[in-house]
Amino acid sequence: MTRPRTILSVSALVLFLAGALFSSGPARLTLVNVGLRVDYPWPRAVGAGVAFLGAVGAAVLFRRLWARVLLACLAAIAFYAALRLALFRFDASDNGVSFRGVLGTDHLAWAEVRKVETAPGLRVLLGQGDHRVSVDTTDLLPADAAALDRTIARR
């Protein structure tokens, strides 16, 4: 590699690592009048987007095929993380629960909830038939996960 290309490659990797660092952190739980909302602060999604750009830049600048393939995989993961962090939202209100993610939005009214299953880092609200709303709680602080559990239990 030439010296400018090496500097740009290292800069792209540093950009990737900085973006990955700034995209990590807990989800934000906001208590509203009649329920709660769980989402991620927008800087987390921007950080994942920066990580994506850094990985793409490094993949373009590296000459070795194995490095390009590895960086392309990291770019795909960072792109998915940016989408997930930007779109993720869980709302619990008087009407029921709704979950918005990369694959779309799902809503379940409280009257339709038949069973709540819990597992470490996951809450699943089961409705009639195959209708289910799953909430990933691994990124919640323990106090926020307890607040979510109390909100579900009240209904």
CSV table of N, CA and C in Angstrom, one decimal:
chain,number,residue,atom,x,y,z
A,1,MET,N,0.8,-1.2,0.0
A,1,MET,CA,0.0,0.0,0.0
A,1,MET,C,0.9,1.2,0.0
A,2,THR,N,0.4,2.2,-0.7
A,2,THR,CA,1.1,3.5,-0.7
A,2,THR,C,0.8,4.2,0.7
A,3,ARG,N,1.7,5.2,1.0
A,3,ARG,CA,1.5,5.9,2.3
A,3,ARG,C,0.1,6.5,2.4
A,4,PRO,N,-0.3,7.3,1.4
A,4,PRO,CA,-1.7,7.9,1.6
A,4,PRO,C,-2.8,6.9,1.7
A,5,ARG,N,-2.7,5.8,1.0
A,5,ARG,CA,-3.7,4.8,1.1
A,5,ARG,C,-3.7,4.1,2.4
A,6,THR,N,-2.5,3.9,3.0
A,6,THR,CA,-2.4,3.3,4.3
A,6,THR,C,-3.0,4.3,5.4
A,7,ILE,N,-2.7,5.5,5.3
A,7,ILE,CA,-3.3,6.5,6.2
A,7,ILE,C,-4.8,6.5,6.1
A,8,LEU,N,-5.3,6.5,4.9
A,8,LEU,CA,-6.8,6.5,4.7
A,8,LEU,C,-7.4,5.2,5.2
A,9,SER,N,-6.7,4.1,5.0
A,9,SER,CA,-7.2,2.8,5.5
A,9,SER,C,-7.3,2.7,7.0
A,10,VAL,N,-6.2,3.2,7.7
A,10,VAL,CA,-6.2,3.2,9.1
A,10,VAL,C,-7.3,4.2,9.6
A,11,SER,N,-7.4,5.3,8.9
A,11,SER,CA,-8.5,6.3,9.3
A,11,SER,C,-9.9,5.7,9.2
A,12,ALA,N,-10.1,5.0,8.2
A,12,ALA,CA,-11.4,4.3,8.0
A,12,ALA,C,-11.7,3.3,9.1
A,13,LEU,N,-10.6,2.5,9.5
A,13,LEU,CA,-10.8,1.6,10.6
A,13,LEU,C,-11.0,2.3,11.9
A,14,VAL,N,-10.4,3.4,12.1
A,14,VAL,CA,-10.6,4.2,13.4
A,14,VAL,C,-12.0,4.8,13.3
A,15,LEU,N,-12.5,5.2,12.2
A,15,LEU,CA,-13.9,5.7,12.0
A,15,LEU,C,-14.9,4.6,12.4
A,16,PHE,N,-14.6,3.4,11.9
A,16,PHE,CA,-15.4,2.2,12.2
A,16,PHE,C,-15.5,2.0,13.7
A,17,LEU,N,-14.3,1.9,14.3
A,17,LEU,CA,-14.3,1.6,15.8
A,17,LEU,C,-14.9,2.7,16.6
A,18,ALA,N,-14.7,4.0,16.2
A,18,ALA,CA,-15.4,5.1,16.9
A,18,ALA,C,-16.9,5.0,16.8
A,19,GLY,N,-17.4,4.7,15.6
A,19,GLY,CA,-18.8,4.6,15.4
A,19,GLY,C,-19.4,3.4,16.2
A,20,ALA,N,-18.7,2.3,16.2
A,20,ALA,CA,-19.1,1.1,17.0
A,20,ALA,C,-19.2,1.5,18.5
A,21,LEU,N,-18.2,2.3,18.9
A,21,LEU,CA,-18.2,2.7,20.3
A,21,LEU,C,-19.4,3.6,20.7
A,22,PHE,N,-19.6,4.5,19.8
A,22,PHE,CA,-20.7,5.5,20.1
A,22,PHE,C,-22.1,4.9,19.8
A,23,SER,N,-22.2,3.7,19.2
A,23,SER,CA,-23.5,3.1,18.9
A,23,SER,C,-23.9,2.2,20.1
A,24,SER,N,-23.0,1.9,21.0
A,24,SER,CA,-23.3,1.0,22.1
A,24,SER,C,-23.9,1.7,23.3
A,25,GLY,N,-24.7,1.0,24.0
A,25,GLY,CA,-25.2,1.6,25.2
A,25,GLY,C,-26.7,1.1,25.4
A,26,PRO,N,-27.2,1.5,26.6
A,26,PRO,CA,-28.5,1.0,26.9
A,26,PRO,C,-29.6,1.7,26.2
A,27,ALA,N,-30.8,1.0,26.0
A,27,ALA,CA,-32.0,1.6,25.5
A,27,ALA,C,-32.5,2.6,26.4
A,28,ARG,N,-33.3,3.5,25.9
A,28,ARG,CA,-33.9,4.6,26.8
A,28,ARG,C,-35.4,4.2,27.1
A,29,LEU,N,-35.7,4.2,28.3
A,29,LEU,CA,-37.1,3.9,28.7
A,29,LEU,C,-37.7,5.3,29.2
A,30,THR,N,-38.8,5.7,28.6
A,30,THR,CA,-39.5,6.9,28.9
A,30,THR,C,-40.9,6.6,29.5
A,31,LEU,N,-41.1,7.0,30.7
A,31,LEU,CA,-42.5,6.9,31.3
A,31,LEU,C,-43.3,8.0,30.8
A,32,VAL,N,-44.5,7.6,30.2
A,32,VAL,CA,-45.5,8.6,29.7
A,32,VAL,C,-46.7,8.5,30.6
A,33,ASN,N,-47.7,9.3,30.4
A,33,ASN,CA,-48.8,9.4,31.2
A,33,ASN,C,-49.5,8.1,31.5
A,34,VAL,N,-49.7,7.3,30.5
A,34,VAL,CA,-50.5,6.0,30.7
A,34,VAL,C,-49.7,4.8,30.4
A,35,GLY,N,-48.4,4.9,30.3
A,35,GLY,CA,-47.6,3.7,29.9
A,35,GLY,C,-46.1,4.1,29.8
A,36,LEU,N,-45.5,3.4,28.9
A,36,LEU,CA,-44.0,3.7,28.7
A,36,LEU,C,-43.6,3.5,27.3
A,37,ARG,N,-42.4,4.0,27.0
A,37,ARG,CA,-41.9,3.8,25.6
A,37,ARG,C,-40.4,3.4,25.8
A,38,VAL,N,-40.0,2.5,25.0
A,38,VAL,CA,-38.6,2.0,25.0
A,38,VAL,C,-38.1,2.3,23.6
A,39,ASP,N,-37.0,3.0,23.5
A,39,ASP,CA,-36.4,3.3,22.2
A,39,ASP,C,-34.9,3.6,22.4
A,40,TYR,N,-34.2,3.8,21.4
A,40,TYR,CA,-32.8,4.2,21.5
A,40,TYR,C,-32.6,5.6,21.1
A,41,PRO,N,-31.7,6.3,21.8
A,41,PRO,CA,-31.4,7.7,21.5
A,41,PRO,C,-30.8,7.8,20.1
A,42,TRP,N,-31.1,8.8,19.3
A,42,TRP,CA,-30.7,8.9,17.9
A,42,TRP,C,-29.2,8.9,17.7
A,43,PRO,N,-28.4,9.4,18.7
A,43,PRO,CA,-26.9,9.3,18.5
A,43,PRO,C,-26.4,7.9,18.3
A,44,ARG,N,-27.1,6.9,18.9
A,44,ARG,CA,-26.7,5.5,18.8
A,44,ARG,C,-26.8,5.1,17.3
A,45,ALA,N,-27.9,5.4,16.7
A,45,ALA,CA,-28.1,5.0,15.3
A,45,ALA,C,-27.1,5.8,14.4
A,46,VAL,N,-26.8,7.0,14.7
A,46,VAL,CA,-25.8,7.8,13.9
A,46,VAL,C,-24.4,7.1,14.1
A,47,GLY,N,-24.1,6.7,15.3
A,47,GLY,CA,-22.8,6.0,15.6
A,47,GLY,C,-22.7,4.7,14.7
A,48,ALA,N,-23.8,4.0,14.7
A,48,ALA,CA,-23.8,2.7,13.8
A,48,ALA,C,-23.6,3.1,12.4
A,49,GLY,N,-24.3,4.2,11.9
A,49,GLY,CA,-24.1,4.6,10.6
A,49,GLY,C,-22.7,5.0,10.2
A,50,VAL,N,-22.0,5.7,11.2
A,50,VAL,CA,-20.6,6.1,11.0
A,50,VAL,C,-19.8,4.8,11.0
A,51,ALA,N,-20.1,3.8,11.8
A,51,ALA,CA,-19.3,2.5,11.7
A,51,ALA,C,-19.5,1.9,10.4
A,52,PHE,N,-20.7,2.0,9.8
A,52,PHE,CA,-21.0,1.4,8.5
A,52,PHE,C,-20.1,2.1,7.4
A,53,LEU,N,-20.1,3.5,7.5
A,53,LEU,CA,-19.3,4.2,6.5
A,53,LEU,C,-17.8,3.9,6.7
A,54,GLY,N,-17.3,3.8,7.9
A,54,GLY,CA,-15.9,3.4,8.1
A,54,GLY,C,-15.6,2.0,7.6
A,55,ALA,N,-16.5,1.1,7.7
A,55,ALA,CA,-16.2,-0.3,7.2
A,55,ALA,C,-16.3,-0.3,5.7
A,56,VAL,N,-17.2,0.4,5.1
A,56,VAL,CA,-17.2,0.5,3.6
A,56,VAL,C,-16.0,1.2,3.1
A,57,GLY,N,-15.6,2.3,3.7
A,57,GLY,CA,-14.3,2.9,3.3
A,57,GLY,C,-13.1,2.0,3.4
A,58,ALA,N,-13.0,1.3,4.5
A,58,ALA,CA,-11.9,0.4,4.7
A,58,ALA,C,-11.9,-0.7,3.7
A,59,ALA,N,-13.1,-1.3,3.4
A,59,ALA,CA,-13.3,-2.3,2.4
A,59,ALA,C,-12.8,-1.9,1.0
A,60,VAL,N,-13.1,-0.6,0.7
A,60,VAL,CA,-12.7,-0.1,-0.6
A,60,VAL,C,-11.2,0.1,-0.7
A,61,LEU,N,-10.6,0.5,0.4
A,61,LEU,CA,-9.2,0.9,0.4
A,61,LEU,C,-8.3,-0.3,0.6
A,62,PHE,N,-8.7,-1.4,1.3
A,62,PHE,CA,-7.8,-2.6,1.4
A,62,PHE,C,-7.7,-3.3,0.1
A,63,ARG,N,-6.6,-3.9,-0.1
A,63,ARG,CA,-6.3,-4.6,-1.4
A,63,ARG,C,-6.5,-6.1,-1.2
A,64,ARG,N,-6.3,-6.7,-0.1
A,64,ARG,CA,-6.4,-8.1,0.1
A,64,ARG,C,-7.9,-8.5,0.1
A,65,LEU,N,-8.2,-9.6,-0.6
A,65,LEU,CA,-9.6,-10.1,-0.7
A,65,LEU,C,-10.2,-10.5,0.6
A,66,TRP,N,-9.4,-11.2,1.5
A,66,TRP,CA,-9.9,-11.6,2.8
A,66,TRP,C,-10.3,-10.4,3.6
A,67,ALA,N,-9.5,-9.4,3.6
A,67,ALA,CA,-9.8,-8.2,4.3
A,67,ALA,C,-11.1,-7.5,3.8
A,68,ARG,N,-11.2,-7.5,2.5
A,68,ARG,CA,-12.4,-6.8,1.9
A,68,ARG,C,-13.7,-7.6,2.3
A,69,VAL,N,-13.6,-8.9,2.3
A,69,VAL,CA,-14.8,-9.7,2.6
A,69,VAL,C,-15.1,-9.5,4.1
A,70,LEU,N,-14.1,-9.5,4.9
A,70,LEU,CA,-14.4,-9.3,6.4
A,70,LEU,C,-15.0,-8.0,6.6
A,71,LEU,N,-14.4,-6.9,6.0
A,71,LEU,CA,-14.9,-5.6,6.2
A,71,LEU,C,-16.3,-5.4,5.6
A,72,ALA,N,-16.6,-6.1,4.5
A,72,ALA,CA,-17.9,-6.0,3.9
A,72,ALA,C,-19.0,-6.7,4.8
A,73,CYS,N,-18.6,-7.8,5.5
A,73,CYS,CA,-19.5,-8.4,6.5
A,73,CYS,C,-19.7,-7.5,7.7
A,74,LEU,N,-18.6,-6.8,8.1
A,74,LEU,CA,-18.8,-5.8,9.2
A,74,LEU,C,-19.7,-4.7,8.8
A,75,ALA,N,-19.5,-4.2,7.6
A,75,ALA,CA,-20.4,-3.2,7.1
A,75,ALA,C,-21.8,-3.6,7.0
A,76,ALA,N,-22.1,-4.8,6.6
A,76,ALA,CA,-23.5,-5.3,6.6
A,76,ALA,C,-24.1,-5.3,8.0
A,77,ILE,N,-23.3,-5.8,9.0
A,77,ILE,CA,-23.7,-5.8,10.4
A,77,ILE,C,-24.0,-4.4,10.9
A,78,ALA,N,-23.1,-3.5,10.6
A,78,ALA,CA,-23.2,-2.1,11.1
A,78,ALA,C,-24.5,-1.5,10.4
A,79,PHE,N,-24.7,-1.8,9.1
A,79,PHE,CA,-25.9,-1.2,8.5
A,79,PHE,C,-27.2,-1.7,9.2
A,80,TYR,N,-27.2,-3.0,9.4
A,80,TYR,CA,-28.4,-3.6,10.1
A,80,TYR,C,-28.6,-3.0,11.5
A,81,ALA,N,-27.4,-2.8,12.2
A,81,ALA,CA,-27.5,-2.2,13.6
A,81,ALA,C,-28.0,-0.8,13.5
A,82,ALA,N,-27.6,0.0,12.5
A,82,ALA,CA,-28.1,1.4,12.3
A,82,ALA,C,-29.6,1.4,12.1
A,83,LEU,N,-30.0,0.5,11.2
A,83,LEU,CA,-31.5,0.4,11.0
A,83,LEU,C,-32.2,0.0,12.2
A,84,ARG,N,-31.7,-1.0,12.9
A,84,ARG,CA,-32.4,-1.5,14.1
A,84,ARG,C,-32.5,-0.4,15.2
A,85,LEU,N,-31.4,0.3,15.4
A,85,LEU,CA,-31.3,1.4,16.4
A,85,LEU,C,-32.2,2.5,16.0
A,86,ALA,N,-32.3,2.9,14.8
A,86,ALA,CA,-33.1,4.0,14.3
A,86,ALA,C,-34.6,3.7,14.4
A,87,LEU,N,-35.0,2.4,14.1
A,87,LEU,CA,-36.4,2.1,14.0
A,87,LEU,C,-37.0,1.5,15.2
A,88,PHE,N,-36.2,0.9,16.1
A,88,PHE,CA,-36.7,0.2,17.3
A,88,PHE,C,-37.6,1.1,18.2
A,89,ARG,N,-38.8,0.7,18.5
A,89,ARG,CA,-39.6,1.4,19.5
A,89,ARG,C,-40.6,0.4,20.0
A,90,PHE,N,-40.8,0.4,21.3
A,90,PHE,CA,-41.8,-0.4,22.0
A,90,PHE,C,-42.6,0.6,22.8
A,91,ASP,N,-44.0,0.5,22.6
A,91,ASP,CA,-44.9,1.4,23.3
A,91,ASP,C,-45.9,0.5,24.1
A,92,ALA,N,-46.1,0.9,25.3
A,92,ALA,CA,-47.2,0.2,26.1
A,92,ALA,C,-48.1,1.4,26.6
A,93,SER,N,-49.3,1.3,26.2
A,93,SER,CA,-50.3,2.4,26.6
A,93,SER,C,-51.6,1.7,27.0
A,94,ASP,N,-52.6,2.6,27.2
A,94,ASP,CA,-53.9,2.0,27.6
A,94,ASP,C,-54.5,1.1,26.6
A,95,ASN,N,-54.2,1.4,25.3
A,95,ASN,CA,-54.7,0.6,24.2
A,95,ASN,C,-54.1,-0.8,24.1
A,96,GLY,N,-52.8,-0.9,24.4
A,96,GLY,CA,-52.1,-2.2,24.3
A,96,GLY,C,-50.6,-1.9,24.1
A,97,VAL,N,-50.0,-2.8,23.4
A,97,VAL,CA,-48.6,-2.7,23.2
A,97,VAL,C,-48.3,-2.7,21.7
A,98,SER,N,-47.3,-1.9,21.3
A,98,SER,CA,-46.9,-2.0,19.8
A,98,SER,C,-45.4,-2.0,19.8
A,99,PHE,N,-44.9,-2.7,18.8
A,99,PHE,CA,-43.5,-2.9,18.6
A,99,PHE,C,-43.2,-2.5,17.2
A,100,ARG,N,-42.2,-1.6,17.0
A,100,ARG,CA,-41.7,-1.3,15.7
A,100,ARG,C,-40.3,-1.7,15.6
A,101,GLY,N,-40.0,-2.4,14.5
A,101,GLY,CA,-38.6,-2.9,14.3
A,101,GLY,C,-38.3,-2.8,12.8
A,102,VAL,N,-37.2,-3.5,12.4
A,102,VAL,CA,-36.7,-3.5,11.0
A,102,VAL,C,-37.8,-4.1,10.1
A,103,LEU,N,-38.4,-5.2,10.6
A,103,LEU,CA,-39.4,-5.9,9.8
A,103,LEU,C,-40.8,-5.4,9.8
A,104,GLY,N,-41.0,-4.3,10.5
A,104,GLY,CA,-42.4,-3.7,10.5
A,104,GLY,C,-42.9,-3.4,11.9
A,105,THR,N,-44.2,-3.1,12.0
A,105,THR,CA,-44.8,-2.8,13.2
A,105,THR,C,-45.8,-3.8,13.6
A,106,ASP,N,-45.9,-4.1,14.9
A,106,ASP,CA,-46.9,-5.1,15.4
A,106,ASP,C,-47.6,-4.5,16.6
A,107,HIS,N,-48.9,-4.7,16.6
A,107,HIS,CA,-49.7,-4.2,17.7
A,107,HIS,C,-50.6,-5.3,18.3
A,108,LEU,N,-50.7,-5.2,19.7
A,108,LEU,CA,-51.5,-6.2,20.4
A,108,LEU,C,-52.2,-5.5,21.5
A,109,ALA,N,-53.6,-5.5,21.4
A,109,ALA,CA,-54.4,-4.9,22.4
A,109,ALA,C,-54.3,-5.7,23.7
A,110,TRP,N,-54.5,-5.0,24.9
A,110,TRP,CA,-54.4,-5.7,26.2
A,110,TRP,C,-55.5,-6.8,26.3
A,111,ALA,N,-56.6,-6.5,25.7
A,111,ALA,CA,-57.7,-7.5,25.8
A,111,ALA,C,-57.3,-8.8,25.1
A,112,GLU,N,-56.5,-8.7,24.1
A,112,GLU,CA,-56.1,-9.9,23.3
A,112,GLU,C,-54.9,-10.7,24.0
A,113,VAL,N,-54.2,-10.1,24.9
A,113,VAL,CA,-53.1,-10.8,25.6
A,113,VAL,C,-53.6,-12.0,26.4
A,114,ARG,N,-53.1,-13.2,26.0
A,114,ARG,CA,-53.5,-14.4,26.7
A,114,ARG,C,-52.5,-14.9,27.7
A,115,LYS,N,-51.2,-14.6,27.4
A,115,LYS,CA,-50.1,-15.1,28.2
A,115,LYS,C,-48.9,-14.3,28.0
A,116,VAL,N,-48.1,-14.2,29.0
A,116,VAL,CA,-46.8,-13.4,28.9
A,116,VAL,C,-45.7,-14.4,29.3
A,117,GLU,N,-44.8,-14.6,28.3
A,117,GLU,CA,-43.6,-15.5,28.6
A,117,GLU,C,-42.4,-14.7,28.8
A,118,THR,N,-41.6,-15.0,29.8
A,118,THR,CA,-40.4,-14.3,30.1
A,118,THR,C,-39.2,-15.3,30.0
A,119,ALA,N,-38.1,-14.7,29.5
A,119,ALA,CA,-36.9,-15.4,29.4
A,119,ALA,C,-35.8,-14.4,29.7
A,120,PRO,N,-34.6,-14.8,30.0
A,120,PRO,CA,-33.5,-13.8,30.2
A,120,PRO,C,-33.4,-12.9,29.0
A,121,GLY,N,-33.7,-11.6,29.1
A,121,GLY,CA,-33.5,-10.7,28.0
A,121,GLY,C,-34.6,-10.7,27.0
A,122,LEU,N,-35.8,-11.3,27.3
A,122,LEU,CA,-36.8,-11.3,26.4
A,122,LEU,C,-38.2,-11.4,27.1
A,123,ARG,N,-39.2,-10.6,26.6
A,123,ARG,CA,-40.5,-10.7,27.1
A,123,ARG,C,-41.4,-11.0,25.8
A,124,VAL,N,-42.3,-12.0,25.9
A,124,VAL,CA,-43.1,-12.3,24.7
A,124,VAL,C,-44.6,-12.2,25.2
A,125,LEU,N,-45.3,-11.4,24.6
A,125,LEU,CA,-46.8,-11.3,24.9
A,125,LEU,C,-47.5,-12.0,23.8
A,126,LEU,N,-48.2,-13.1,24.2
A,126,LEU,CA,-48.9,-13.9,23.3
A,126,LEU,C,-50.4,-13.6,23.2
A,127,GLY,N,-50.9,-13.4,22.0
A,127,GLY,CA,-52.3,-13.1,21.8
A,127,GLY,C,-53.0,-14.3,21.2
A,128,GLN,N,-54.2,-14.0,20.6
A,128,GLN,CA,-55.0,-15.1,20.0
A,128,GLN,C,-54.3,-15.7,18.8
A,129,GLY,N,-54.3,-17.0,18.6
A,129,GLY,CA,-53.7,-17.6,17.5
A,129,GLY,C,-52.2,-17.5,17.6
A,130,ASP,N,-51.6,-17.1,16.5
A,130,ASP,CA,-50.1,-17.0,16.4
A,130,ASP,C,-49.6,-15.6,16.7
A,131,HIS,N,-50.5,-14.7,17.1
A,131,HIS,CA,-50.1,-13.3,17.3
A,131,HIS,C,-49.3,-13.2,18.5
A,132,ARG,N,-48.1,-12.6,18.3
A,132,ARG,CA,-47.2,-12.4,19.4
A,132,ARG,C,-46.4,-11.1,19.2
A,133,VAL,N,-46.0,-10.5,20.3
A,133,VAL,CA,-45.2,-9.3,20.3
A,133,VAL,C,-44.0,-9.6,21.2
A,134,SER,N,-42.8,-9.6,20.7
A,134,SER,CA,-41.6,-10.0,21.4
A,134,SER,C,-40.8,-8.7,21.7
A,135,VAL,N,-40.3,-8.6,22.9
A,135,VAL,CA,-39.5,-7.4,23.3
A,135,VAL,C,-38.2,-7.9,23.8
A,136,ASP,N,-37.1,-7.4,23.1
A,136,ASP,CA,-35.8,-7.7,23.6
A,136,ASP,C,-35.4,-6.7,24.7
A,137,THR,N,-35.1,-7.3,25.8
A,137,THR,CA,-34.8,-6.4,27.0
A,137,THR,C,-33.3,-6.5,27.4
A,138,THR,N,-32.5,-7.1,26.5
A,138,THR,CA,-31.1,-7.2,26.9
A,138,THR,C,-30.4,-5.9,27.0
A,139,ASP,N,-30.8,-4.9,26.3
A,139,ASP,CA,-30.1,-3.5,26.3
A,139,ASP,C,-30.7,-2.6,27.4
A,140,LEU,N,-31.7,-3.1,28.1
A,140,LEU,CA,-32.3,-2.3,29.2
A,140,LEU,C,-31.5,-2.4,30.5
A,141,LEU,N,-31.5,-1.3,31.2
A,141,LEU,CA,-30.9,-1.3,32.5
A,141,LEU,C,-31.8,-2.2,33.4
A,142,PRO,N,-31.4,-2.8,34.4
A,142,PRO,CA,-32.2,-3.6,35.3
A,142,PRO,C,-33.4,-2.9,35.8
A,143,ALA,N,-33.3,-1.6,36.2
A,143,ALA,CA,-34.4,-0.9,36.8
A,143,ALA,C,-35.4,-0.6,35.7
A,144,ASP,N,-35.0,-0.4,34.5
A,144,ASP,CA,-35.9,-0.2,33.3
A,144,ASP,C,-36.6,-1.4,33.0
A,145,ALA,N,-35.9,-2.6,33.0
A,145,ALA,CA,-36.6,-3.9,32.7
A,145,ALA,C,-37.7,-4.2,33.8
A,146,ALA,N,-37.4,-3.8,35.0
A,146,ALA,CA,-38.4,-4.0,36.1
A,146,ALA,C,-39.6,-3.1,35.9
A,147,ALA,N,-39.4,-1.9,35.4
A,147,ALA,CA,-40.5,-1.0,35.1
A,147,ALA,C,-41.3,-1.5,34.0
A,148,LEU,N,-40.7,-2.1,33.0
A,148,LEU,CA,-41.4,-2.7,31.9
A,148,LEU,C,-42.3,-3.9,32.4
A,149,ASP,N,-41.7,-4.7,33.2
A,149,ASP,CA,-42.4,-5.9,33.8
A,149,ASP,C,-43.6,-5.4,34.6
A,150,ARG,N,-43.4,-4.3,35.4
A,150,ARG,CA,-44.5,-3.8,36.2
A,150,ARG,C,-45.6,-3.3,35.4
A,151,THR,N,-45.3,-2.6,34.3
A,151,THR,CA,-46.3,-2.1,33.4
A,151,THR,C,-47.1,-3.2,32.7
A,152,ILE,N,-46.4,-4.3,32.3
A,152,ILE,CA,-47.1,-5.4,31.7
A,152,ILE,C,-48.0,-6.1,32.8
A,153,ALA,N,-47.5,-6.3,34.0
A,153,ALA,CA,-48.2,-7.0,35.0
A,153,ALA,C,-49.5,-6.2,35.4
A,154,ARG,N,-49.5,-4.9,35.4
A,154,ARG,CA,-50.6,-4.1,35.7
A,154,ARG,C,-51.8,-4.4,34.8
A,155,ARG,N,-51.5,-4.8,33.6
A,155,ARG,CA,-52.6,-5.0,32.6
A,155,ARG,C,-53.2,-6.4,32.7
